[in-house]
Amino acid sequence: MLVNLRDICAIAEQNNMAIAAVNSASLEAIRAAIEVSEETGYPIIIQHAEGHEQLVPLKYVGPIVRTLAERSSAQICLNLDHCEHLSYAQRALDLGFTGVMFDGSALPYEQNVEYSQRVADMCAEYGAGLECELGSMGSREGGERDEGGTAEEAGAIYTNPDQAKDFVEATGLDILACSFGTVHGIYKGEPHLNFDVRTEIRKRVKVPLVMHGGSGVSDEDYVKAINAGIRKVNYYTYGAKYAGEAACREIDSKRAKSDSAIIYWHDLTPVAYESFKRTFEHVVKVFANGANPVA
Ligand code: 13P
């Protein structure tokens, strides 16, 4: 069933767990996400990043995920990820998205507040949940995938805890994406999460908190972050990387048998799907943090 962003994060809050928010950049990832949620009994967020418009246009991905979510026994939220244009948010809401993440983190603070408020009004009309970002991960979702590095190299700006309180009150957002050491893309070394920043934010705001740049983080750090109040973990890059590597292995193994082996696209999609499924099953269970299935 299709669930609102606010409600799915409330489930996470009640159960001291986080919901995996995986990106819908291919049918293989969408199918794997839905099946993992149905099989494990844990809710899932499937999200389309505005920056992935070139890979999968909104007009295709919206109706596909919405229809599948409505028919599924699992609790699934359809969220717009890193939306920077109000017109794009409007299109997603018209297509039935149940959540919007507006990313004004690159704007001066006052403008971030102003645009976030406008998206809050739009979401309210449709009953959709709203996520906004304060502080910056540096590198952007949908950009070059090896741009991550460390938080410092990516130009990340940690969320200011006092400003976070003001931002939540001024915008009326439902969940807050905050920056405390993760980055989008591939980590060039161990990610160093600053739990002090996160703890100070948690002291000042009551809304559920979101970890962006969530793939590539250790299971131990996921658990620490969840126990410290993270309720949604955005997970894309490493899942896509593992699926790409699985497809390469498939090509290598066919070519090892015969140099002239024909590689069909349909030889690779099942391999990618299996990889996404293994990855999502692992993270969904880690993010459940010992909670019983909630479906
Ligand atoms: P990763 O690049 O770490 O997978 O983060 C994804 C993300 O935050 C999407 O918004």
PDB file of C-alpha atoms and ligand atoms in Angstrom:
ATOM      1  CA  MET A   1       0.000   0.000   0.000  1.00  0.00           C
ATOM      2  CA  LEU A   2       1.073   3.539  -0.623  1.00  0.00           C
ATOM      3  CA  VAL A   3       2.125   5.348   2.551  1.00  0.00           C
ATOM      4  CA  ASN A   4       2.833   9.008   3.288  1.00  0.00           C
ATOM      5  CA  LEU A   5       6.440  10.091   4.040  1.00  0.00           C
ATOM      6  CA  ARG A   6       5.380  11.464   7.432  1.00  0.00           C
ATOM      7  CA  ASP A   7       3.588   8.242   8.417  1.00  0.00           C
ATOM      8  CA  ILE A   8       6.370   5.897   7.307  1.00  0.00           C
ATOM      9  CA  CYS A   9       8.908   7.872   9.384  1.00  0.00           C
ATOM     10  CA  ALA A  10       6.506   7.789  12.351  1.00  0.00           C
ATOM     11  CA  ILE A  11       6.605   3.971  12.121  1.00  0.00           C
ATOM     12  CA  ALA A  12      10.400   4.185  12.284  1.00  0.00           C
ATOM     13  CA  GLU A  13      10.224   6.513  15.291  1.00  0.00           C
ATOM     14  CA  GLN A  14       7.871   4.174  17.180  1.00  0.00           C
ATOM     15  CA  ASN A  15      10.178   1.209  16.556  1.00  0.00           C
ATOM     16  CA  ASN A  16      13.601   2.884  17.001  1.00  0.00           C
ATOM     17  CA  MET A  17      14.525   1.864  13.471  1.00  0.00           C
ATOM     18  CA  ALA A  18      15.230   3.584  10.155  1.00  0.00           C
ATOM     19  CA  ILE A  19      13.503   3.129   6.823  1.00  0.00           C
ATOM     20  CA  ALA A  20      15.690   2.429   3.790  1.00  0.00           C
ATOM     21  CA  ALA A  21      15.109   5.044   1.089  1.00  0.00           C
ATOM     22  CA  VAL A  22      16.396   3.570  -2.168  1.00  0.00           C
ATOM     23  CA  ASN A  23      16.501   5.299  -5.529  1.00  0.00           C
ATOM     24  CA  SER A  24      14.369   4.144  -8.426  1.00  0.00           C
ATOM     25  CA  ALA A  25      16.906   4.582 -11.228  1.00  0.00           C
ATOM     26  CA  SER A  26      16.068   1.206 -12.843  1.00  0.00           C
ATOM     27  CA  LEU A  27      13.256  -1.324 -12.940  1.00  0.00           C
ATOM     28  CA  GLU A  28      15.630  -3.861 -11.368  1.00  0.00           C
ATOM     29  CA  ALA A  29      16.083  -1.650  -8.291  1.00  0.00           C
ATOM     30  CA  ILE A  30      12.337  -0.904  -8.056  1.00  0.00           C
ATOM     31  CA  ARG A  31      11.400  -4.588  -8.286  1.00  0.00           C
ATOM     32  CA  ALA A  32      14.060  -5.590  -5.728  1.00  0.00           C
ATOM     33  CA  ALA A  33      12.933  -2.875  -3.289  1.00  0.00           C
ATOM     34  CA  ILE A  34       9.266  -3.887  -3.419  1.00  0.00           C
ATOM     35  CA  GLU A  35      10.011  -7.598  -3.056  1.00  0.00           C
ATOM     36  CA  VAL A  36      12.420  -7.059  -0.155  1.00  0.00           C
ATOM     37  CA  SER A  37       9.806  -4.980   1.657  1.00  0.00           C
ATOM     38  CA  GLU A  38       7.099  -7.600   1.029  1.00  0.00           C
ATOM     39  CA  GLU A  39       9.340 -10.493   2.068  1.00  0.00           C
ATOM     40  CA  THR A  40      10.865  -8.926   5.187  1.00  0.00           C
ATOM     41  CA  GLY A  41       7.748  -7.081   6.421  1.00  0.00           C
ATOM     42  CA  TYR A  42       9.661  -3.792   6.837  1.00  0.00           C
ATOM     43  CA  PRO A  43       8.398  -0.623   5.087  1.00  0.00           C
ATOM     44  CA  ILE A  44      10.473   0.954   2.336  1.00  0.00           C
ATOM     45  CA  ILE A  45      10.784   4.339   0.622  1.00  0.00           C
ATOM     46  CA  ILE A  46      11.313   4.312  -3.136  1.00  0.00           C
ATOM     47  CA  GLN A  47      12.517   7.674  -4.322  1.00  0.00           C
ATOM     48  CA  HIS A  48      13.173   9.404  -7.595  1.00  0.00           C
ATOM     49  CA  ALA A  49      15.903  12.046  -7.639  1.00  0.00           C
ATOM     50  CA  GLU A  50      15.340  15.060  -9.882  1.00  0.00           C
ATOM     51  CA  GLY A  51      18.975  14.585 -10.967  1.00  0.00           C
ATOM     52  CA  HIS A  52      18.042  11.146 -12.352  1.00  0.00           C
ATOM     53  CA  GLU A  53      15.557  12.620 -14.853  1.00  0.00           C
ATOM     54  CA  GLN A  54      18.002  11.739 -17.667  1.00  0.00           C
ATOM     55  CA  LEU A  55      18.150   8.104 -16.525  1.00  0.00           C
ATOM     56  CA  VAL A  56      14.460   7.554 -15.826  1.00  0.00           C
ATOM     57  CA  PRO A  57      12.036  10.373 -16.607  1.00  0.00           C
ATOM     58  CA  LEU A  58       9.566  11.247 -13.869  1.00  0.00           C
ATOM     59  CA  LYS A  59       6.597  10.640 -16.174  1.00  0.00           C
ATOM     60  CA  TYR A  60       7.538   6.933 -16.414  1.00  0.00           C
ATOM     61  CA  VAL A  61       8.853   6.215 -12.944  1.00  0.00           C
ATOM     62  CA  GLY A  62       6.035   7.974 -11.051  1.00  0.00           C
ATOM     63  CA  PRO A  63       3.109   5.958 -12.422  1.00  0.00           C
ATOM     64  CA  ILE A  64       5.078   2.676 -12.353  1.00  0.00           C
ATOM     65  CA  VAL A  65       6.077   2.924  -8.679  1.00  0.00           C
ATOM     66  CA  ARG A  66       2.740   4.369  -7.611  1.00  0.00           C
ATOM     67  CA  THR A  67       0.762   1.538  -9.256  1.00  0.00           C
ATOM     68  CA  LEU A  68       3.039  -1.165  -7.874  1.00  0.00           C
ATOM     69  CA  ALA A  69       2.978   0.360  -4.381  1.00  0.00           C
ATOM     70  CA  GLU A  70      -0.825   0.564  -4.368  1.00  0.00           C
ATOM     71  CA  ARG A  71      -1.066  -3.127  -5.294  1.00  0.00           C
ATOM     72  CA  SER A  72       1.615  -4.295  -2.848  1.00  0.00           C
ATOM     73  CA  SER A  73       1.014  -5.751   0.604  1.00  0.00           C
ATOM     74  CA  ALA A  74       4.110  -3.818   1.767  1.00  0.00           C
ATOM     75  CA  GLN A  75       4.082  -0.274   3.149  1.00  0.00           C
ATOM     76  CA  ILE A  76       5.773   1.822   0.478  1.00  0.00           C
ATOM     77  CA  CYS A  77       6.309   5.576   0.260  1.00  0.00           C
ATOM     78  CA  LEU A  78       6.932   7.233  -3.122  1.00  0.00           C
ATOM     79  CA  ASN A  79       9.220  10.162  -2.430  1.00  0.00           C
ATOM     80  CA  LEU A  80      10.752  12.817  -4.660  1.00  0.00           C
ATOM     81  CA  ASP A  81      14.473  13.106  -3.844  1.00  0.00           C
ATOM     82  CA  HIS A  82      16.633  16.269  -4.046  1.00  0.00           C
ATOM     83  CA  CYS A  83      14.038  18.366  -5.821  1.00  0.00           C
ATOM     84  CA  GLU A  84      15.385  21.842  -6.635  1.00  0.00           C
ATOM     85  CA  HIS A  85      12.545  23.199  -8.773  1.00  0.00           C
ATOM     86  CA  LEU A  86       9.017  23.917  -7.584  1.00  0.00           C
ATOM     87  CA  SER A  87       7.604  22.995 -11.001  1.00  0.00           C
ATOM     88  CA  TYR A  88       9.206  19.543 -10.714  1.00  0.00           C
ATOM     89  CA  ALA A  89       7.681  19.068  -7.239  1.00  0.00           C
ATOM     90  CA  GLN A  90       4.309  20.064  -8.683  1.00  0.00           C
ATOM     91  CA  ARG A  91       4.592  17.429 -11.422  1.00  0.00           C
ATOM     92  CA  ALA A  92       5.503  14.750  -8.859  1.00  0.00           C
ATOM     93  CA  LEU A  93       2.598  15.685  -6.584  1.00  0.00           C
ATOM     94  CA  ASP A  94       0.215  15.556  -9.558  1.00  0.00           C
ATOM     95  CA  LEU A  95       1.510  12.039 -10.280  1.00  0.00           C
ATOM     96  CA  GLY A  96       0.697  10.942  -6.728  1.00  0.00           C
ATOM     97  CA  PHE A  97       4.025  11.113  -4.891  1.00  0.00           C
ATOM     98  CA  THR A  98       3.411  10.827  -1.147  1.00  0.00           C
ATOM     99  CA  GLY A  99       6.535  12.720  -0.148  1.00  0.00           C
ATOM    100  CA  VAL A 100       8.807  15.462  -1.472  1.00  0.00           C
ATOM    101  CA  MET A 101      12.369  16.216  -0.433  1.00  0.00           C
ATOM    102  CA  PHE A 102      13.038  19.840  -1.316  1.00  0.00           C
ATOM    103  CA  ASP A 103      16.761  20.572  -1.411  1.00  0.00           C
ATOM    104  CA  GLY A 104      17.472  24.246  -0.911  1.00  0.00           C
ATOM    105  CA  SER A 105      20.737  23.506   0.880  1.00  0.00           C
ATOM    106  CA  ALA A 106      22.820  25.321  -1.741  1.00  0.00           C
ATOM    107  CA  LEU A 107      20.747  28.502  -1.324  1.00  0.00           C
ATOM    108  CA  PRO A 108      21.365  31.248   1.232  1.00  0.00           C
ATOM    109  CA  TYR A 109      19.499  30.356   4.460  1.00  0.00           C
ATOM    110  CA  GLU A 110      16.621  32.843   4.006  1.00  0.00           C
ATOM    111  CA  GLN A 111      15.932  31.590   0.501  1.00  0.00           C
ATOM    112  CA  ASN A 112      16.093  27.979   1.634  1.00  0.00           C
ATOM    113  CA  VAL A 113      13.420  28.832   4.220  1.00  0.00           C
ATOM    114  CA  GLU A 114      11.291  30.724   1.687  1.00  0.00           C
ATOM    115  CA  TYR A 115      11.307  27.981  -0.966  1.00  0.00           C
ATOM    116  CA  SER A 116      10.848  25.225   1.622  1.00  0.00           C
ATOM    117  CA  GLN A 117       7.772  27.055   2.934  1.00  0.00           C
ATOM    118  CA  ARG A 118       6.357  27.223  -0.586  1.00  0.00           C
ATOM    119  CA  VAL A 119       6.875  23.488  -1.081  1.00  0.00           C
ATOM    120  CA  ALA A 120       5.280  22.910   2.353  1.00  0.00           C
ATOM    121  CA  ASP A 121       2.126  24.685   1.092  1.00  0.00           C
ATOM    122  CA  MET A 122       2.137  22.556  -2.067  1.00  0.00           C
ATOM    123  CA  CYS A 123       2.558  19.310  -0.101  1.00  0.00           C
ATOM    124  CA  ALA A 124      -0.222  20.307   2.305  1.00  0.00           C
ATOM    125  CA  GLU A 125      -2.673  20.570  -0.623  1.00  0.00           C
ATOM    126  CA  TYR A 126      -1.934  16.955  -1.561  1.00  0.00           C
ATOM    127  CA  GLY A 127      -1.484  15.565   1.954  1.00  0.00           C
ATOM    128  CA  ALA A 128       2.118  14.639   1.076  1.00  0.00           C
ATOM    129  CA  GLY A 129       4.987  14.653   3.584  1.00  0.00           C
ATOM    130  CA  LEU A 130       7.872  17.123   3.302  1.00  0.00           C
ATOM    131  CA  GLU A 131      11.604  16.601   3.846  1.00  0.00           C
ATOM    132  CA  CYS A 132      14.011  19.564   3.626  1.00  0.00           C
ATOM    133  CA  GLU A 133      17.775  19.830   3.931  1.00  0.00           C
ATOM    134  CA  LEU A 134      19.844  22.135   6.080  1.00  0.00           C
ATOM    135  CA  GLY A 135      23.615  22.092   5.923  1.00  0.00           C
ATOM    136  CA  SER A 136      25.114  20.538   2.827  1.00  0.00           C
ATOM    137  CA  MET A 137      26.510  17.156   1.810  1.00  0.00           C
ATOM    138  CA  GLY A 138      28.670  19.017  -0.734  1.00  0.00           C
ATOM    139  CA  SER A 139      28.434  16.669  -3.711  1.00  0.00           C
ATOM    140  CA  ARG A 140      24.957  16.370  -5.255  1.00  0.00           C
ATOM    141  CA  GLU A 141      22.785  13.348  -5.893  1.00  0.00           C
ATOM    142  CA  GLY A 142      22.706  12.540  -9.618  1.00  0.00           C
ATOM    143  CA  GLY A 143      26.176  13.980 -10.264  1.00  0.00           C
ATOM    144  CA  GLU A 144      29.343  12.058 -11.092  1.00  0.00           C
ATOM    145  CA  ARG A 145      29.364   9.008  -8.877  1.00  0.00           C
ATOM    146  CA  ASP A 146      33.007   9.142  -7.829  1.00  0.00           C
ATOM    147  CA  GLU A 147      32.768  12.684  -6.563  1.00  0.00           C
ATOM    148  CA  GLY A 148      32.198  11.782  -2.903  1.00  0.00           C
ATOM    149  CA  GLY A 149      35.581  11.602  -1.154  1.00  0.00           C
ATOM    150  CA  THR A 150      35.493  12.785   2.429  1.00  0.00           C
ATOM    151  CA  ALA A 151      32.896  15.224   3.751  1.00  0.00           C
ATOM    152  CA  GLU A 152      35.577  17.949   3.748  1.00  0.00           C
ATOM    153  CA  GLU A 153      36.706  17.220   0.168  1.00  0.00           C
ATOM    154  CA  ALA A 154      33.097  17.249  -0.998  1.00  0.00           C
ATOM    155  CA  GLY A 155      32.673  20.712   0.535  1.00  0.00           C
ATOM    156  CA  ALA A 156      30.144  19.540   3.121  1.00  0.00           C
ATOM    157  CA  ILE A 157      28.810  22.060   5.629  1.00  0.00           C
ATOM    158  CA  TYR A 158      27.574  20.467   8.844  1.00  0.00           C
ATOM    159  CA  THR A 159      24.085  21.392   9.940  1.00  0.00           C
ATOM    160  CA  ASN A 160      24.043  24.135  12.564  1.00  0.00           C
ATOM    161  CA  PRO A 161      21.920  22.748  15.451  1.00  0.00           C
ATOM    162  CA  ASP A 162      20.517  26.165  16.501  1.00  0.00           C
ATOM    163  CA  GLN A 163      19.634  27.025  12.915  1.00  0.00           C
ATOM    164  CA  ALA A 164      18.003  23.571  12.584  1.00  0.00           C
ATOM    165  CA  LYS A 165      15.506  24.485  15.329  1.00  0.00           C
ATOM    166  CA  ASP A 166      14.629  27.739  13.582  1.00  0.00           C
ATOM    167  CA  PHE A 167      14.437  25.998  10.172  1.00  0.00           C
ATOM    168  CA  VAL A 168      12.025  23.308  11.388  1.00  0.00           C
ATOM    169  CA  GLU A 169       9.753  25.895  13.019  1.00  0.00           C
ATOM    170  CA  ALA A 170       9.835  28.282  10.045  1.00  0.00           C
ATOM    171  CA  THR A 171       9.202  25.712   7.313  1.00  0.00           C
ATOM    172  CA  GLY A 172       6.796  23.270   9.001  1.00  0.00           C
ATOM    173  CA  LEU A 173       8.728  20.365   7.442  1.00  0.00           C
ATOM    174  CA  ASP A 174       7.986  16.790   8.546  1.00  0.00           C
ATOM    175  CA  ILE A 175      11.496  15.333   8.472  1.00  0.00           C
ATOM    176  CA  LEU A 176      14.916  16.983   8.394  1.00  0.00           C
ATOM    177  CA  ALA A 177      17.912  15.976   6.265  1.00  0.00           C
ATOM    178  CA  CYS A 178      21.022  16.996   8.163  1.00  0.00           C
ATOM    179  CA  SER A 179      24.691  16.914   7.324  1.00  0.00           C
ATOM    180  CA  PHE A 180      27.037  15.334   9.867  1.00  0.00           C
ATOM    181  CA  GLY A 181      29.826  13.665   7.888  1.00  0.00           C
ATOM    182  CA  THR A 182      28.262  11.540   5.161  1.00  0.00           C
ATOM    183  CA  VAL A 183      28.581  12.388   1.462  1.00  0.00           C
ATOM    184  CA  HIS A 184      26.837  11.318  -1.725  1.00  0.00           C
ATOM    185  CA  GLY A 185      28.854   9.034  -3.993  1.00  0.00           C
ATOM    186  CA  ILE A 186      31.890   6.861  -3.339  1.00  0.00           C
ATOM    187  CA  TYR A 187      33.905   7.351  -0.137  1.00  0.00           C
ATOM    188  CA  LYS A 188      37.632   7.618  -0.768  1.00  0.00           C
ATOM    189  CA  GLY A 189      38.394   6.648   2.849  1.00  0.00           C
ATOM    190  CA  GLU A 190      36.458   5.631   5.950  1.00  0.00           C
ATOM    191  CA  PRO A 191      33.475   7.953   6.477  1.00  0.00           C
ATOM    192  CA  HIS A 192      33.768   9.839   9.777  1.00  0.00           C
ATOM    193  CA  LEU A 193      30.359  10.595  11.205  1.00  0.00           C
ATOM    194  CA  ASN A 194      30.171  13.441  13.691  1.00  0.00           C
ATOM    195  CA  PHE A 195      27.686  12.129  16.242  1.00  0.00           C
ATOM    196  CA  ASP A 196      28.058  15.264  18.414  1.00  0.00           C
ATOM    197  CA  VAL A 197      26.506  17.405  15.659  1.00  0.00           C
ATOM    198  CA  ARG A 198      23.671  14.911  15.276  1.00  0.00           C
ATOM    199  CA  THR A 199      23.094  14.709  19.060  1.00  0.00           C
ATOM    200  CA  GLU A 200      22.943  18.509  19.364  1.00  0.00           C
ATOM    201  CA  ILE A 201      20.384  18.670  16.513  1.00  0.00           C
ATOM    202  CA  ARG A 202      18.328  15.930  18.156  1.00  0.00           C
ATOM    203  CA  LYS A 203      18.258  17.896  21.432  1.00  0.00           C
ATOM    204  CA  ARG A 204      16.717  20.884  19.642  1.00  0.00           C
ATOM    205  CA  VAL A 205      14.285  19.355  17.132  1.00  0.00           C
ATOM    206  CA  LYS A 206      11.641  16.674  17.575  1.00  0.00           C
ATOM    207  CA  VAL A 207      11.064  15.740  13.915  1.00  0.00           C
ATOM    208  CA  PRO A 208      12.634  12.537  12.498  1.00  0.00           C
ATOM    209  CA  LEU A 209      16.137  13.019  11.069  1.00  0.00           C
ATOM    210  CA  VAL A 210      17.434  11.765   7.724  1.00  0.00           C
ATOM    211  CA  MET A 211      20.894  10.523   6.752  1.00  0.00           C
ATOM    212  CA  HIS A 212      21.731  11.349   3.141  1.00  0.00           C
ATOM    213  CA  GLY A 213      24.839   9.857   1.552  1.00  0.00           C
ATOM    214  CA  GLY A 214      23.923   6.702   3.458  1.00  0.00           C
ATOM    215  CA  SER A 215      25.491   4.025   1.276  1.00  0.00           C
ATOM    216  CA  GLY A 216      29.094   3.044   2.050  1.00  0.00           C
ATOM    217  CA  VAL A 217      28.652   3.532   5.806  1.00  0.00           C
ATOM    218  CA  SER A 218      29.521   0.596   8.108  1.00  0.00           C
ATOM    219  CA  ASP A 219      26.743  -1.444   9.737  1.00  0.00           C
ATOM    220  CA  GLU A 220      28.084  -0.332  13.151  1.00  0.00           C
ATOM    221  CA  ASP A 221      27.720   3.335  12.220  1.00  0.00           C
ATOM    222  CA  TYR A 222      24.201   2.742  10.867  1.00  0.00           C
ATOM    223  CA  VAL A 223      23.183   1.265  14.207  1.00  0.00           C
ATOM    224  CA  LYS A 224      24.821   4.122  16.149  1.00  0.00           C
ATOM    225  CA  ALA A 225      23.080   6.693  13.949  1.00  0.00           C
ATOM    226  CA  ILE A 226      19.698   4.965  14.291  1.00  0.00           C
ATOM    227  CA  ASN A 227      20.043   4.753  18.066  1.00  0.00           C
ATOM    228  CA  ALA A 228      20.794   8.475  17.966  1.00  0.00           C
ATOM    229  CA  GLY A 229      17.571   9.270  16.077  1.00  0.00           C
ATOM    230  CA  ILE A 230      18.131   8.757  12.325  1.00  0.00           C
ATOM    231  CA  ARG A 231      14.818   7.468  10.898  1.00  0.00           C
ATOM    232  CA  LYS A 232      15.441   7.447   7.128  1.00  0.00           C
ATOM    233  CA  VAL A 233      18.670   6.388   5.451  1.00  0.00           C
ATOM    234  CA  ASN A 234      19.122   7.351   1.791  1.00  0.00           C
ATOM    235  CA  TYR A 235      20.910   4.549   0.006  1.00  0.00           C
ATOM    236  CA  TYR A 236      21.874   4.583  -3.678  1.00  0.00           C
ATOM    237  CA  THR A 237      25.488   4.664  -4.896  1.00  0.00           C
ATOM    238  CA  TYR A 238      26.924   1.461  -3.424  1.00  0.00           C
ATOM    239  CA  GLY A 239      23.856  -0.596  -4.411  1.00  0.00           C
ATOM    240  CA  ALA A 240      24.222   0.629  -8.009  1.00  0.00           C
ATOM    241  CA  LYS A 241      27.977  -0.082  -7.888  1.00  0.00           C
ATOM    242  CA  TYR A 242      27.491  -3.665  -6.663  1.00  0.00           C
ATOM    243  CA  ALA A 243      24.893  -4.287  -9.403  1.00  0.00           C
ATOM    244  CA  GLY A 244      27.293  -2.862 -12.017  1.00  0.00           C
ATOM    245  CA  GLU A 245      30.089  -5.102 -10.751  1.00  0.00           C
ATOM    246  CA  ALA A 246      27.789  -8.151 -10.873  1.00  0.00           C
ATOM    247  CA  ALA A 247      26.930  -7.324 -14.513  1.00  0.00           C
ATOM    248  CA  CYS A 248      30.668  -7.016 -15.344  1.00  0.00           C
ATOM    249  CA  ARG A 249      31.347 -10.423 -13.766  1.00  0.00           C
ATOM    250  CA  GLU A 250      28.564 -11.903 -15.895  1.00  0.00           C
ATOM    251  CA  ILE A 251      30.130 -10.447 -19.052  1.00  0.00           C
ATOM    252  CA  ASP A 252      33.584 -11.730 -18.022  1.00  0.00           C
ATOM    253  CA  SER A 253      32.267 -15.228 -17.374  1.00  0.00           C
ATOM    254  CA  LYS A 254      30.502 -15.383 -20.762  1.00  0.00           C
ATOM    255  CA  ARG A 255      33.615 -14.071 -22.529  1.00  0.00           C
ATOM    256  CA  ALA A 256      35.803 -16.585 -20.661  1.00  0.00           C
ATOM    257  CA  LYS A 257      33.762 -19.373 -22.269  1.00  0.00           C
ATOM    258  CA  SER A 258      33.906 -17.835 -25.735  1.00  0.00           C
ATOM    259  CA  ASP A 259      35.566 -14.655 -27.007  1.00  0.00           C
ATOM    260  CA  SER A 260      32.738 -14.170 -29.459  1.00  0.00           C
ATOM    261  CA  ALA A 261      29.945 -14.702 -26.924  1.00  0.00           C
ATOM    262  CA  ILE A 262      27.044 -12.386 -27.640  1.00  0.00           C
ATOM    263  CA  ILE A 263      26.051 -10.352 -24.580  1.00  0.00           C
ATOM    264  CA  TYR A 264      22.359  -9.553 -24.552  1.00  0.00           C
ATOM    265  CA  TRP A 265      20.991  -6.809 -22.340  1.00  0.00           C
ATOM    266  CA  HIS A 266      18.534  -9.337 -20.922  1.00  0.00           C
ATOM    267  CA  ASP A 267      21.512 -11.428 -19.720  1.00  0.00           C
ATOM    268  CA  LEU A 268      22.526  -8.580 -17.416  1.00  0.00           C
ATOM    269  CA  THR A 269      19.240  -7.301 -15.992  1.00  0.00           C
ATOM    270  CA  PRO A 270      18.479 -10.438 -13.897  1.00  0.00           C
ATOM    271  CA  VAL A 271      22.009 -10.337 -12.477  1.00  0.00           C
ATOM    272  CA  ALA A 272      21.588  -6.664 -11.531  1.00  0.00           C
ATOM    273  CA  TYR A 273      18.174  -7.396  -9.991  1.00  0.00           C
ATOM    274  CA  GLU A 274      19.620 -10.217  -7.839  1.00  0.00           C
ATOM    275  CA  SER A 275      22.412  -7.923  -6.679  1.00  0.00           C
ATOM    276  CA  PHE A 276      20.004  -5.110  -5.735  1.00  0.00           C
ATOM    277  CA  LYS A 277      17.888  -7.630  -3.884  1.00  0.00           C
ATOM    278  CA  ARG A 278      20.805  -8.945  -1.809  1.00  0.00           C
ATOM    279  CA  THR A 279      21.978  -5.410  -1.007  1.00  0.00           C
ATOM    280  CA  PHE A 280      18.534  -4.068  -0.072  1.00  0.00           C
ATOM    281  CA  GLU A 281      17.711  -7.114   2.032  1.00  0.00           C
ATOM    282  CA  HIS A 282      20.910  -6.598   4.010  1.00  0.00           C
ATOM    283  CA  VAL A 283      20.418  -2.888   4.674  1.00  0.00           C
ATOM    284  CA  VAL A 284      16.689  -3.146   5.384  1.00  0.00           C
ATOM    285  CA  LYS A 285      17.449  -5.729   8.076  1.00  0.00           C
ATOM    286  CA  VAL A 286      20.298  -3.671   9.564  1.00  0.00           C
ATOM    287  CA  PHE A 287      18.120  -0.530   9.584  1.00  0.00           C
ATOM    288  CA  ALA A 288      15.341  -2.494  11.347  1.00  0.00           C
ATOM    289  CA  ASN A 289      17.707  -2.435  14.348  1.00  0.00           C
ATOM    290  CA  GLY A 290      16.129  -5.497  15.955  1.00  0.00           C
ATOM    291  CA  ALA A 291      12.515  -4.271  15.591  1.00  0.00           C
ATOM    292  CA  ASN A 292       9.901  -6.857  14.660  1.00  0.00           C
ATOM    293  CA  PRO A 293       8.495  -6.690  11.118  1.00  0.00           C
ATOM    294  CA  VAL A 294       5.786  -4.044  11.111  1.00  0.00           C
ATOM    295  CA  ALA A 295       3.712  -5.000   8.031  1.00  0.00           C
TER     296      ALA A 295
HETATM  297  P1  13P B   1      24.596   7.651  -1.555  1.00  0.00           P
HETATM  298  O1  13P B   1      25.221   8.349  -2.720  1.00  0.00           O
HETATM  299  O2  13P B   1      25.522   7.516  -0.398  1.00  0.00           O
HETATM  300  O3  13P B   1      24.003   6.328  -1.916  1.00  0.00           O
HETATM  301  O4  13P B   1      23.398   8.587  -1.029  1.00  0.00           O
HETATM  302  C1  13P B   1      22.176   8.576  -1.695  1.00  0.00           C
HETATM  303  C2  13P B   1      21.344   9.727  -1.267  1.00  0.00           C
HETATM  304  O5  13P B   1      21.583  10.380  -0.274  1.00  0.00           O
HETATM  305  C3  13P B   1      20.178  10.044  -2.113  1.00  0.00           C
HETATM  306  O6  13P B   1      19.535  11.206  -1.719  1.00  0.00           O
END
